[in-house]
mmCIF file with all atom_site columns, C-alpha atoms in Angstrom:
data_model
loop_
_atom_site.group_PDB
_atom_site.id
_atom_site.type_symbol
_atom_site.label_atom_id
_atom_site.label_alt_id
_atom_site.label_comp_id
_atom_site.label_asym_id
_atom_site.label_entity_id
_atom_site.label_seq_id
_atom_site.pdbx_PDB_ins_code
_atom_site.Cartn_x
_atom_site.Cartn_y
_atom_site.Cartn_z
_atom_site.occupancy
_atom_site.B_iso_or_equiv
_atom_site.pdbx_formal_charge
_atom_site.auth_seq_id
_atom_site.auth_comp_id
_atom_site.auth_asym_id
_atom_site.auth_atom_id
_atom_site.pdbx_PDB_model_num
ATOM 1   C CA . UNK A 1 1   ? -7.653  10.623  -2.771  1.00 95.00 ? 1   UNK A CA 1
ATOM 2   C CA . UNK A 1 2   ? -6.158  7.355   -1.602  1.00 96.00 ? 2   UNK A CA 1
ATOM 3   C CA . UNK A 1 3   ? -9.011  5.056   -0.632  1.00 97.00 ? 3   UNK A CA 1
ATOM 4   C CA . UNK A 1 4   ? -9.621  1.460   0.380   1.00 98.00 ? 4   UNK A CA 1
ATOM 5   C CA . UNK A 1 5   ? -13.137 0.045   0.506   1.00 98.00 ? 5   UNK A CA 1
ATOM 6   C CA . UNK A 1 6   ? -13.824 -3.412  1.904   1.00 98.00 ? 6   UNK A CA 1
ATOM 7   C CA . UNK A 1 7   ? -16.851 -5.552  1.153   1.00 97.00 ? 7   UNK A CA 1
ATOM 8   C CA . UNK A 1 8   ? -18.058 -9.113  1.511   1.00 98.00 ? 8   UNK A CA 1
ATOM 9   C CA . UNK A 1 9   ? -18.558 -9.390  5.243   1.00 97.00 ? 9   UNK A CA 1
ATOM 10  C CA . UNK A 1 10  ? -21.617 -10.935 6.815   1.00 97.00 ? 10  UNK A CA 1
ATOM 11  C CA . UNK A 1 11  ? -22.998 -13.717 8.961   1.00 98.00 ? 11  UNK A CA 1
ATOM 12  C CA . UNK A 1 12  ? -21.691 -17.225 8.282   1.00 98.00 ? 12  UNK A CA 1
ATOM 13  C CA . UNK A 1 13  ? -22.034 -20.514 10.108  1.00 97.00 ? 13  UNK A CA 1
ATOM 14  C CA . UNK A 1 14  ? -19.056 -22.228 11.709  1.00 98.00 ? 14  UNK A CA 1
ATOM 15  C CA . UNK A 1 15  ? -17.203 -24.219 9.093   1.00 98.00 ? 15  UNK A CA 1
ATOM 16  C CA . UNK A 1 16  ? -18.450 -21.970 6.325   1.00 98.00 ? 16  UNK A CA 1
ATOM 17  C CA . UNK A 1 17  ? -16.610 -19.770 3.851   1.00 98.00 ? 17  UNK A CA 1
ATOM 18  C CA . UNK A 1 18  ? -16.544 -16.108 2.955   1.00 98.00 ? 18  UNK A CA 1
ATOM 19  C CA . UNK A 1 19  ? -14.573 -14.011 0.493   1.00 98.00 ? 19  UNK A CA 1
ATOM 20  C CA . UNK A 1 20  ? -13.662 -10.466 1.393   1.00 98.00 ? 20  UNK A CA 1
ATOM 21  C CA . UNK A 1 21  ? -12.730 -7.873  -1.198  1.00 98.00 ? 21  UNK A CA 1
ATOM 22  C CA . UNK A 1 22  ? -10.913 -4.557  -0.926  1.00 98.00 ? 22  UNK A CA 1
ATOM 23  C CA . UNK A 1 23  ? -11.154 -2.035  -3.755  1.00 98.00 ? 23  UNK A CA 1
ATOM 24  C CA . UNK A 1 24  ? -8.236  0.376   -3.961  1.00 98.00 ? 24  UNK A CA 1
ATOM 25  C CA . UNK A 1 25  ? -8.186  3.759   -5.663  1.00 97.00 ? 25  UNK A CA 1
ATOM 26  C CA . UNK A 1 26  ? -6.095  6.913   -5.796  1.00 97.00 ? 26  UNK A CA 1
ATOM 27  C CA . UNK A 1 27  ? -2.691  5.207   -5.943  1.00 96.00 ? 27  UNK A CA 1
ATOM 28  C CA . UNK A 1 28  ? -0.681  2.707   -7.978  1.00 97.00 ? 28  UNK A CA 1
ATOM 29  C CA . UNK A 1 29  ? -1.992  -0.470  -6.352  1.00 97.00 ? 29  UNK A CA 1
ATOM 30  C CA . UNK A 1 30  ? 0.592   -2.717  -7.974  1.00 97.00 ? 30  UNK A CA 1
ATOM 31  C CA . UNK A 1 31  ? 3.443   -0.856  -6.241  1.00 96.00 ? 31  UNK A CA 1
ATOM 32  C CA . UNK A 1 32  ? 2.493   -1.759  -2.678  1.00 96.00 ? 32  UNK A CA 1
ATOM 33  C CA . UNK A 1 33  ? 2.385   -4.683  -0.317  1.00 96.00 ? 33  UNK A CA 1
ATOM 34  C CA . UNK A 1 34  ? -1.143  -5.047  1.067   1.00 97.00 ? 34  UNK A CA 1
ATOM 35  C CA . UNK A 1 35  ? -2.392  -6.478  4.356   1.00 98.00 ? 35  UNK A CA 1
ATOM 36  C CA . UNK A 1 36  ? -5.512  -7.647  6.118   1.00 98.00 ? 36  UNK A CA 1
ATOM 37  C CA . UNK A 1 37  ? -5.837  -6.749  9.809   1.00 98.00 ? 37  UNK A CA 1
ATOM 38  C CA . UNK A 1 38  ? -8.746  -7.789  12.017  1.00 98.00 ? 38  UNK A CA 1
ATOM 39  C CA . UNK A 1 39  ? -10.271 -6.626  15.271  1.00 98.00 ? 39  UNK A CA 1
ATOM 40  C CA . UNK A 1 40  ? -12.548 -8.858  17.323  1.00 97.00 ? 40  UNK A CA 1
ATOM 41  C CA . UNK A 1 41  ? -15.398 -7.059  19.134  1.00 96.00 ? 41  UNK A CA 1
ATOM 42  C CA . UNK A 1 42  ? -13.976 -5.027  22.004  1.00 95.00 ? 42  UNK A CA 1
ATOM 43  C CA . UNK A 1 43  ? -10.466 -6.358  21.377  1.00 96.00 ? 43  UNK A CA 1
ATOM 44  C CA . UNK A 1 44  ? -7.201  -5.135  19.897  1.00 96.00 ? 44  UNK A CA 1
ATOM 45  C CA . UNK A 1 45  ? -5.764  -5.295  16.407  1.00 97.00 ? 45  UNK A CA 1
ATOM 46  C CA . UNK A 1 46  ? -4.447  -8.543  14.951  1.00 97.00 ? 46  UNK A CA 1
ATOM 47  C CA . UNK A 1 47  ? -2.580  -8.768  11.652  1.00 97.00 ? 47  UNK A CA 1
ATOM 48  C CA . UNK A 1 48  ? -3.939  -11.578 9.478   1.00 97.00 ? 48  UNK A CA 1
ATOM 49  C CA . UNK A 1 49  ? -1.971  -11.730 6.234   1.00 97.00 ? 49  UNK A CA 1
ATOM 50  C CA . UNK A 1 50  ? -0.059  -9.734  3.668   1.00 96.00 ? 50  UNK A CA 1
ATOM 51  C CA . UNK A 1 51  ? 0.928   -10.060 0.036   1.00 97.00 ? 51  UNK A CA 1
ATOM 52  C CA . UNK A 1 52  ? 3.751   -8.709  -2.078  1.00 96.00 ? 52  UNK A CA 1
ATOM 53  C CA . UNK A 1 53  ? 3.211   -6.390  -5.007  1.00 96.00 ? 53  UNK A CA 1
ATOM 54  C CA . UNK A 1 54  ? 3.195   -9.165  -7.610  1.00 96.00 ? 54  UNK A CA 1
ATOM 55  C CA . UNK A 1 55  ? 1.604   -11.784 -5.375  1.00 96.00 ? 55  UNK A CA 1
ATOM 56  C CA . UNK A 1 56  ? 4.763   -13.879 -5.251  1.00 97.00 ? 56  UNK A CA 1
ATOM 57  C CA . UNK A 1 57  ? 5.112   -13.717 -1.456  1.00 95.00 ? 57  UNK A CA 1
ATOM 58  C CA . UNK A 1 58  ? 2.393   -14.161 1.134   1.00 95.00 ? 58  UNK A CA 1
ATOM 59  C CA . UNK A 1 59  ? 2.563   -14.327 4.917   1.00 94.00 ? 59  UNK A CA 1
ATOM 60  C CA . UNK A 1 60  ? -0.088  -15.365 7.426   1.00 95.00 ? 60  UNK A CA 1
ATOM 61  C CA . UNK A 1 61  ? -0.624  -15.334 11.168  1.00 94.00 ? 61  UNK A CA 1
ATOM 62  C CA . UNK A 1 62  ? -0.419  -18.896 12.487  1.00 92.00 ? 62  UNK A CA 1
ATOM 63  C CA . UNK A 1 63  ? -4.093  -19.039 13.507  1.00 95.00 ? 63  UNK A CA 1
ATOM 64  C CA . UNK A 1 64  ? -5.320  -18.733 9.901   1.00 97.00 ? 64  UNK A CA 1
ATOM 65  C CA . UNK A 1 65  ? -2.666  -20.723 8.027   1.00 96.00 ? 65  UNK A CA 1
ATOM 66  C CA . UNK A 1 66  ? -4.257  -23.376 5.870   1.00 97.00 ? 66  UNK A CA 1
ATOM 67  C CA . UNK A 1 67  ? -7.714  -21.787 6.186   1.00 98.00 ? 67  UNK A CA 1
ATOM 68  C CA . UNK A 1 68  ? -7.329  -18.278 4.747   1.00 98.00 ? 68  UNK A CA 1
ATOM 69  C CA . UNK A 1 69  ? -5.818  -17.280 1.410   1.00 98.00 ? 69  UNK A CA 1
ATOM 70  C CA . UNK A 1 70  ? -4.814  -13.761 0.489   1.00 98.00 ? 70  UNK A CA 1
ATOM 71  C CA . UNK A 1 71  ? -4.693  -12.783 -3.167  1.00 98.00 ? 71  UNK A CA 1
ATOM 72  C CA . UNK A 1 72  ? -4.762  -9.727  -5.391  1.00 98.00 ? 72  UNK A CA 1
ATOM 73  C CA . UNK A 1 73  ? -5.692  -8.666  -8.912  1.00 98.00 ? 73  UNK A CA 1
ATOM 74  C CA . UNK A 1 74  ? -3.555  -5.721  -9.907  1.00 98.00 ? 74  UNK A CA 1
ATOM 75  C CA . UNK A 1 75  ? -5.540  -5.213  -13.101 1.00 98.00 ? 75  UNK A CA 1
ATOM 76  C CA . UNK A 1 76  ? -8.649  -4.654  -10.993 1.00 98.00 ? 76  UNK A CA 1
ATOM 77  C CA . UNK A 1 77  ? -6.872  -2.790  -8.150  1.00 98.00 ? 77  UNK A CA 1
ATOM 78  C CA . UNK A 1 78  ? -8.332  -5.311  -5.743  1.00 98.00 ? 78  UNK A CA 1
ATOM 79  C CA . UNK A 1 79  ? -7.249  -7.315  -2.728  1.00 98.00 ? 79  UNK A CA 1
ATOM 80  C CA . UNK A 1 80  ? -9.019  -10.441 -1.534  1.00 98.00 ? 80  UNK A CA 1
ATOM 81  C CA . UNK A 1 81  ? -9.203  -12.703 1.490   1.00 98.00 ? 81  UNK A CA 1
ATOM 82  C CA . UNK A 1 82  ? -10.722 -16.143 0.996   1.00 98.00 ? 82  UNK A CA 1
ATOM 83  C CA . UNK A 1 83  ? -11.736 -17.483 4.395   1.00 98.00 ? 83  UNK A CA 1
ATOM 84  C CA . UNK A 1 84  ? -12.588 -21.167 4.748   1.00 98.00 ? 84  UNK A CA 1
ATOM 85  C CA . UNK A 1 85  ? -13.363 -23.384 7.746   1.00 98.00 ? 85  UNK A CA 1
ATOM 86  C CA . UNK A 1 86  ? -14.451 -20.332 9.683   1.00 98.00 ? 86  UNK A CA 1
ATOM 87  C CA . UNK A 1 87  ? -14.567 -20.472 13.460  1.00 98.00 ? 87  UNK A CA 1
ATOM 88  C CA . UNK A 1 88  ? -16.318 -18.370 16.078  1.00 98.00 ? 88  UNK A CA 1
ATOM 89  C CA . UNK A 1 89  ? -12.979 -16.832 16.978  1.00 97.00 ? 89  UNK A CA 1
ATOM 90  C CA . UNK A 1 90  ? -12.674 -15.407 13.451  1.00 98.00 ? 90  UNK A CA 1
ATOM 91  C CA . UNK A 1 91  ? -15.536 -13.033 14.252  1.00 98.00 ? 91  UNK A CA 1
ATOM 92  C CA . UNK A 1 92  ? -14.106 -9.552  13.773  1.00 98.00 ? 92  UNK A CA 1
ATOM 93  C CA . UNK A 1 93  ? -14.038 -6.411  11.721  1.00 98.00 ? 93  UNK A CA 1
ATOM 94  C CA . UNK A 1 94  ? -11.601 -7.022  8.888   1.00 98.00 ? 94  UNK A CA 1
ATOM 95  C CA . UNK A 1 95  ? -9.598  -4.059  7.591   1.00 98.00 ? 95  UNK A CA 1
ATOM 96  C CA . UNK A 1 96  ? -7.475  -3.913  4.489   1.00 98.00 ? 96  UNK A CA 1
ATOM 97  C CA . UNK A 1 97  ? -4.450  -1.673  4.686   1.00 98.00 ? 97  UNK A CA 1
ATOM 98  C CA . UNK A 1 98  ? -1.760  -0.490  2.325   1.00 98.00 ? 98  UNK A CA 1
ATOM 99  C CA . UNK A 1 99  ? 1.794   -1.018  3.460   1.00 96.00 ? 99  UNK A CA 1
ATOM 100 C CA . UNK A 1 100 ? 3.725   2.169   2.971   1.00 91.00 ? 100 UNK A CA 1
ATOM 101 C CA . UNK A 1 101 ? 7.486   1.809   2.834   1.00 86.00 ? 101 UNK A CA 1
ATOM 102 C CA . UNK A 1 102 ? 10.702  3.747   2.908   1.00 86.00 ? 102 UNK A CA 1
ATOM 103 C CA . UNK A 1 103 ? 14.206  2.280   3.092   1.00 84.00 ? 103 UNK A CA 1
ATOM 104 C CA . UNK A 1 104 ? 13.880  -0.406  5.791   1.00 83.00 ? 104 UNK A CA 1
ATOM 105 C CA . UNK A 1 105 ? 10.585  0.742   7.243   1.00 90.00 ? 105 UNK A CA 1
ATOM 106 C CA . UNK A 1 106 ? 7.011   -0.353  6.542   1.00 93.00 ? 106 UNK A CA 1
ATOM 107 C CA . UNK A 1 107 ? 3.726   0.800   7.985   1.00 96.00 ? 107 UNK A CA 1
ATOM 108 C CA . UNK A 1 108 ? -0.048  0.555   7.433   1.00 97.00 ? 108 UNK A CA 1
ATOM 109 C CA . UNK A 1 109 ? -1.505  3.617   5.762   1.00 95.00 ? 109 UNK A CA 1
ATOM 110 C CA . UNK A 1 110 ? -4.276  4.085   4.878   1.00 97.00 ? 110 UNK A CA 1
ATOM 111 C CA . UNK A 1 111 ? -6.812  1.667   6.303   1.00 98.00 ? 111 UNK A CA 1
ATOM 112 C CA . UNK A 1 112 ? -10.214 0.868   4.883   1.00 98.00 ? 112 UNK A CA 1
ATOM 113 C CA . UNK A 1 113 ? -13.376 1.362   6.897   1.00 97.00 ? 113 UNK A CA 1
ATOM 114 C CA . UNK A 1 114 ? -13.619 -2.348  7.675   1.00 98.00 ? 114 UNK A CA 1
ATOM 115 C CA . UNK A 1 115 ? -16.151 -5.094  7.041   1.00 98.00 ? 115 UNK A CA 1
ATOM 116 C CA . UNK A 1 116 ? -17.719 -7.170  9.811   1.00 98.00 ? 116 UNK A CA 1
ATOM 117 C CA . UNK A 1 117 ? -17.518 -10.940 9.704   1.00 98.00 ? 117 UNK A CA 1
ATOM 118 C CA . UNK A 1 118 ? -19.690 -12.805 12.200  1.00 98.00 ? 118 UNK A CA 1
ATOM 119 C CA . UNK A 1 119 ? -19.277 -16.559 12.581  1.00 98.00 ? 119 UNK A CA 1
ATOM 120 C CA . UNK A 1 120 ? -22.232 -17.990 14.441  1.00 96.00 ? 120 UNK A CA 1
ATOM 121 C CA . UNK A 1 121 ? -24.879 -20.677 14.171  1.00 95.00 ? 121 UNK A CA 1
ATOM 122 C CA . UNK B 2 1   ? -1.625  -12.201 24.959  1.00 82.00 ? 1   UNK B CA 1
ATOM 123 C CA . UNK B 2 2   ? -0.064  -9.709  22.546  1.00 86.00 ? 2   UNK B CA 1
ATOM 124 C CA . UNK B 2 3   ? 3.562   -9.997  21.429  1.00 91.00 ? 3   UNK B CA 1
ATOM 125 C CA . UNK B 2 4   ? 4.131   -6.291  22.141  1.00 97.00 ? 4   UNK B CA 1
ATOM 126 C CA . UNK B 2 5   ? 3.252   -5.136  25.652  1.00 97.00 ? 5   UNK B CA 1
ATOM 127 C CA . UNK B 2 6   ? 1.401   -1.894  26.286  1.00 98.00 ? 6   UNK B CA 1
ATOM 128 C CA . UNK B 2 7   ? -0.321  -0.621  29.416  1.00 97.00 ? 7   UNK B CA 1
ATOM 129 C CA . UNK B 2 8   ? -4.077  -1.163  29.019  1.00 97.00 ? 8   UNK B CA 1
ATOM 130 C CA . UNK B 2 9   ? -4.909  2.365   30.081  1.00 97.00 ? 9   UNK B CA 1
ATOM 131 C CA . UNK B 2 10  ? -3.470  5.845   30.495  1.00 97.00 ? 10  UNK B CA 1
ATOM 132 C CA . UNK B 2 11  ? -4.971  9.163   31.473  1.00 97.00 ? 11  UNK B CA 1
ATOM 133 C CA . UNK B 2 12  ? -4.213  12.835  31.783  1.00 96.00 ? 12  UNK B CA 1
ATOM 134 C CA . UNK B 2 13  ? -5.808  16.225  32.068  1.00 96.00 ? 13  UNK B CA 1
ATOM 135 C CA . UNK B 2 14  ? -5.986  18.770  29.244  1.00 97.00 ? 14  UNK B CA 1
ATOM 136 C CA . UNK B 2 15  ? -2.604  20.340  28.621  1.00 97.00 ? 15  UNK B CA 1
ATOM 137 C CA . UNK B 2 16  ? -0.660  17.555  30.301  1.00 97.00 ? 16  UNK B CA 1
ATOM 138 C CA . UNK B 2 17  ? 1.979   15.329  28.722  1.00 97.00 ? 17  UNK B CA 1
ATOM 139 C CA . UNK B 2 18  ? 1.381   11.592  28.710  1.00 98.00 ? 18  UNK B CA 1
ATOM 140 C CA . UNK B 2 19  ? 3.520   8.731   27.494  1.00 98.00 ? 19  UNK B CA 1
ATOM 141 C CA . UNK B 2 20  ? 2.554   5.235   26.399  1.00 98.00 ? 20  UNK B CA 1
ATOM 142 C CA . UNK B 2 21  ? 5.139   2.489   26.420  1.00 98.00 ? 21  UNK B CA 1
ATOM 143 C CA . UNK B 2 22  ? 5.513   -0.497  24.112  1.00 98.00 ? 22  UNK B CA 1
ATOM 144 C CA . UNK B 2 23  ? 7.816   -3.355  25.014  1.00 97.00 ? 23  UNK B CA 1
ATOM 145 C CA . UNK B 2 24  ? 8.942   -6.050  22.616  1.00 97.00 ? 24  UNK B CA 1
ATOM 146 C CA . UNK B 2 25  ? 11.917  -8.276  21.892  1.00 96.00 ? 25  UNK B CA 1
ATOM 147 C CA . UNK B 2 26  ? 14.987  -8.589  19.712  1.00 96.00 ? 26  UNK B CA 1
ATOM 148 C CA . UNK B 2 27  ? 12.995  -10.133 16.851  1.00 95.00 ? 27  UNK B CA 1
ATOM 149 C CA . UNK B 2 28  ? 10.562  -7.242  16.528  1.00 96.00 ? 28  UNK B CA 1
ATOM 150 C CA . UNK B 2 29  ? 11.286  -3.835  18.060  1.00 97.00 ? 29  UNK B CA 1
ATOM 151 C CA . UNK B 2 30  ? 14.933  -4.719  18.571  1.00 96.00 ? 30  UNK B CA 1
ATOM 152 C CA . UNK B 2 31  ? 15.508  -5.196  14.849  1.00 95.00 ? 31  UNK B CA 1
ATOM 153 C CA . UNK B 2 32  ? 12.719  -3.285  13.094  1.00 96.00 ? 32  UNK B CA 1
ATOM 154 C CA . UNK B 2 33  ? 11.048  0.096   13.213  1.00 97.00 ? 33  UNK B CA 1
ATOM 155 C CA . UNK B 2 34  ? 7.965   0.836   15.289  1.00 98.00 ? 34  UNK B CA 1
ATOM 156 C CA . UNK B 2 35  ? 4.711   2.398   14.154  1.00 98.00 ? 35  UNK B CA 1
ATOM 157 C CA . UNK B 2 36  ? 1.876   3.850   16.221  1.00 98.00 ? 36  UNK B CA 1
ATOM 158 C CA . UNK B 2 37  ? -1.809  3.952   15.317  1.00 98.00 ? 37  UNK B CA 1
ATOM 159 C CA . UNK B 2 38  ? -4.651  5.959   16.783  1.00 98.00 ? 38  UNK B CA 1
ATOM 160 C CA . UNK B 2 39  ? -8.172  4.553   16.775  1.00 98.00 ? 39  UNK B CA 1
ATOM 161 C CA . UNK B 2 40  ? -10.912 6.979   17.674  1.00 97.00 ? 40  UNK B CA 1
ATOM 162 C CA . UNK B 2 41  ? -14.157 5.406   18.940  1.00 93.00 ? 41  UNK B CA 1
ATOM 163 C CA . UNK B 2 42  ? -16.083 3.668   16.173  1.00 93.00 ? 42  UNK B CA 1
ATOM 164 C CA . UNK B 2 43  ? -13.534 4.397   13.463  1.00 96.00 ? 43  UNK B CA 1
ATOM 165 C CA . UNK B 2 44  ? -10.747 2.620   11.608  1.00 98.00 ? 44  UNK B CA 1
ATOM 166 C CA . UNK B 2 45  ? -7.188  2.940   12.887  1.00 98.00 ? 45  UNK B CA 1
ATOM 167 C CA . UNK B 2 46  ? -5.100  5.807   11.561  1.00 98.00 ? 46  UNK B CA 1
ATOM 168 C CA . UNK B 2 47  ? -1.328  6.025   11.212  1.00 98.00 ? 47  UNK B CA 1
ATOM 169 C CA . UNK B 2 48  ? 0.067   8.353   13.873  1.00 98.00 ? 48  UNK B CA 1
ATOM 170 C CA . UNK B 2 49  ? 3.829   7.696   13.920  1.00 98.00 ? 49  UNK B CA 1
ATOM 171 C CA . UNK B 2 50  ? 5.907   5.628   11.493  1.00 97.00 ? 50  UNK B CA 1
ATOM 172 C CA . UNK B 2 51  ? 9.547   4.564   11.401  1.00 96.00 ? 51  UNK B CA 1
ATOM 173 C CA . UNK B 2 52  ? 9.916   5.102   15.174  1.00 97.00 ? 52  UNK B CA 1
ATOM 174 C CA . UNK B 2 53  ? 9.581   8.876   15.195  1.00 97.00 ? 53  UNK B CA 1
ATOM 175 C CA . UNK B 2 54  ? 8.188   10.195  11.912  1.00 96.00 ? 54  UNK B CA 1
ATOM 176 C CA . UNK B 2 55  ? 4.858   12.000  11.730  1.00 97.00 ? 55  UNK B CA 1
ATOM 177 C CA . UNK B 2 56  ? 2.701   11.695  8.615   1.00 95.00 ? 56  UNK B CA 1
ATOM 178 C CA . UNK B 2 57  ? 1.475   14.884  7.077   1.00 95.00 ? 57  UNK B CA 1
ATOM 179 C CA . UNK B 2 58  ? -1.407  16.282  9.102   1.00 95.00 ? 58  UNK B CA 1
ATOM 180 C CA . UNK B 2 59  ? -0.440  14.761  12.443  1.00 97.00 ? 59  UNK B CA 1
ATOM 181 C CA . UNK B 2 60  ? 0.185   17.523  15.012  1.00 96.00 ? 60  UNK B CA 1
ATOM 182 C CA . UNK B 2 61  ? 3.688   17.845  16.428  1.00 95.00 ? 61  UNK B CA 1
ATOM 183 C CA . UNK B 2 62  ? 2.176   17.250  19.869  1.00 97.00 ? 62  UNK B CA 1
ATOM 184 C CA . UNK B 2 63  ? 2.618   13.586  19.014  1.00 98.00 ? 63  UNK B CA 1
ATOM 185 C CA . UNK B 2 64  ? 6.131   12.140  19.090  1.00 98.00 ? 64  UNK B CA 1
ATOM 186 C CA . UNK B 2 65  ? 7.681   8.693   19.081  1.00 98.00 ? 65  UNK B CA 1
ATOM 187 C CA . UNK B 2 66  ? 10.951  7.217   20.244  1.00 97.00 ? 66  UNK B CA 1
ATOM 188 C CA . UNK B 2 67  ? 12.645  3.851   20.375  1.00 98.00 ? 67  UNK B CA 1
ATOM 189 C CA . UNK B 2 68  ? 15.462  2.425   22.449  1.00 96.00 ? 68  UNK B CA 1
ATOM 190 C CA . UNK B 2 69  ? 16.572  -1.185  22.261  1.00 97.00 ? 69  UNK B CA 1
ATOM 191 C CA . UNK B 2 70  ? 13.501  -3.400  22.472  1.00 97.00 ? 70  UNK B CA 1
ATOM 192 C CA . UNK B 2 71  ? 11.131  -0.703  23.716  1.00 98.00 ? 71  UNK B CA 1
ATOM 193 C CA . UNK B 2 72  ? 9.338   2.252   22.206  1.00 98.00 ? 72  UNK B CA 1
ATOM 194 C CA . UNK B 2 73  ? 7.265   5.129   23.497  1.00 98.00 ? 73  UNK B CA 1
ATOM 195 C CA . UNK B 2 74  ? 4.574   7.462   22.249  1.00 98.00 ? 74  UNK B CA 1
ATOM 196 C CA . UNK B 2 75  ? 4.392   10.887  23.859  1.00 98.00 ? 75  UNK B CA 1
ATOM 197 C CA . UNK B 2 76  ? 1.473   13.254  23.615  1.00 98.00 ? 76  UNK B CA 1
ATOM 198 C CA . UNK B 2 77  ? 2.025   16.782  24.857  1.00 97.00 ? 77  UNK B CA 1
ATOM 199 C CA . UNK B 2 78  ? -0.580  19.479  25.344  1.00 97.00 ? 78  UNK B CA 1
ATOM 200 C CA . UNK B 2 79  ? -3.249  16.817  25.788  1.00 97.00 ? 79  UNK B CA 1
ATOM 201 C CA . UNK B 2 80  ? -6.606  17.631  24.208  1.00 97.00 ? 80  UNK B CA 1
ATOM 202 C CA . UNK B 2 81  ? -10.024 16.066  24.640  1.00 96.00 ? 81  UNK B CA 1
ATOM 203 C CA . UNK B 2 82  ? -9.987  14.837  21.043  1.00 96.00 ? 82  UNK B CA 1
ATOM 204 C CA . UNK B 2 83  ? -6.926  12.736  21.830  1.00 97.00 ? 83  UNK B CA 1
ATOM 205 C CA . UNK B 2 84  ? -9.131  10.329  23.775  1.00 97.00 ? 84  UNK B CA 1
ATOM 206 C CA . UNK B 2 85  ? -8.717  7.126   21.793  1.00 97.00 ? 85  UNK B CA 1
ATOM 207 C CA . UNK B 2 86  ? -7.054  3.722   21.669  1.00 98.00 ? 86  UNK B CA 1
ATOM 208 C CA . UNK B 2 87  ? -3.380  3.690   20.719  1.00 98.00 ? 87  UNK B CA 1
ATOM 209 C CA . UNK B 2 88  ? -1.550  0.687   19.267  1.00 98.00 ? 88  UNK B CA 1
ATOM 210 C CA . UNK B 2 89  ? 2.125   0.064   18.590  1.00 98.00 ? 89  UNK B CA 1
ATOM 211 C CA . UNK B 2 90  ? 3.203   -2.332  15.848  1.00 98.00 ? 90  UNK B CA 1
ATOM 212 C CA . UNK B 2 91  ? 6.377   -3.769  14.371  1.00 97.00 ? 91  UNK B CA 1
ATOM 213 C CA . UNK B 2 92  ? 7.448   -6.452  11.938  1.00 95.00 ? 92  UNK B CA 1
ATOM 214 C CA . UNK B 2 93  ? 8.663   -9.592  13.691  1.00 94.00 ? 93  UNK B CA 1
ATOM 215 C CA . UNK B 2 94  ? 11.439  -11.561 11.999  1.00 93.00 ? 94  UNK B CA 1
ATOM 216 C CA . UNK B 2 95  ? 10.633  -14.844 13.717  1.00 89.00 ? 95  UNK B CA 1
ATOM 217 C CA . UNK B 2 96  ? 8.525   -17.660 12.203  1.00 81.00 ? 96  UNK B CA 1
ATOM 218 C CA . UNK B 2 97  ? 9.073   -16.547 8.579   1.00 81.00 ? 97  UNK B CA 1
ATOM 219 C CA . UNK B 2 98  ? 8.047   -13.009 9.435   1.00 85.00 ? 98  UNK B CA 1
ATOM 220 C CA . UNK B 2 99  ? 4.798   -11.464 10.550  1.00 91.00 ? 99  UNK B CA 1
ATOM 221 C CA . UNK B 2 100 ? 3.412   -8.182  11.875  1.00 95.00 ? 100 UNK B CA 1
ATOM 222 C CA . UNK B 2 101 ? 2.757   -7.893  15.600  1.00 96.00 ? 101 UNK B CA 1
ATOM 223 C CA . UNK B 2 102 ? 0.691   -5.378  17.512  1.00 97.00 ? 102 UNK B CA 1
ATOM 224 C CA . UNK B 2 103 ? 0.540   -4.250  21.096  1.00 97.00 ? 103 UNK B CA 1
ATOM 225 C CA . UNK B 2 104 ? -2.663  -4.925  22.981  1.00 97.00 ? 104 UNK B CA 1
ATOM 226 C CA . UNK B 2 105 ? -3.625  -1.276  22.817  1.00 97.00 ? 105 UNK B CA 1
ATOM 227 C CA . UNK B 2 106 ? -3.782  1.528   25.371  1.00 98.00 ? 106 UNK B CA 1
ATOM 228 C CA . UNK B 2 107 ? -7.012  3.353   26.044  1.00 98.00 ? 107 UNK B CA 1
ATOM 229 C CA . UNK B 2 108 ? -6.228  7.004   26.693  1.00 98.00 ? 108 UNK B CA 1
ATOM 230 C CA . UNK B 2 109 ? -8.724  8.930   28.797  1.00 97.00 ? 109 UNK B CA 1
ATOM 231 C CA . UNK B 2 110 ? -8.658  12.716  28.978  1.00 96.00 ? 110 UNK B CA 1
ATOM 232 C CA . UNK B 2 111 ? -9.986  13.609  32.396  1.00 92.00 ? 111 UNK B CA 1
#
């Protein structure tokens, strides 16, 4: 069974740091782009960052550039999101998602269950 | 303000057909495929439609997708109570070095 399990969320003060992890199983992790997508309480989905199979390419939404770093360890089938200089507006459930692909199409499937990050003093 | 525009709400009665629109631009929907996600209350999103009109295994054929120019649509026929959920469209955007964009989501209510 293809599965993604996030961990590492919690309560952090503004300006603080947190590292999220996503453990993948049931598929060849090193063959897929991976993404982080977040959802603020009561709000819609917002893509945060993604990373190529070998980690050589990374893309970020403008609001997290310079503060968040996406990385992966293919030997451990794991995806990470290092979040620094956290702000109240980063409060959200963070999902990791595998990027399926076919010819010129990509999509998110599956998604993990999410981990809640709360930035508050 | 989301890059892709969806109506915030939609509704229908059991058995009806409803459609949800998603409007974008030449840098996203106009040049890339569109995906749709269903998020049931309190759960993670789930892929519903990929590559404009393809259904993953297990998704009923009541759900269909289409795309024309810079707009896309999700249609749900034979509406059922379990279809009550939030629906999001998404596409890759080629501007600004590339990034994924989502619609703001449409809350579907089954009356």
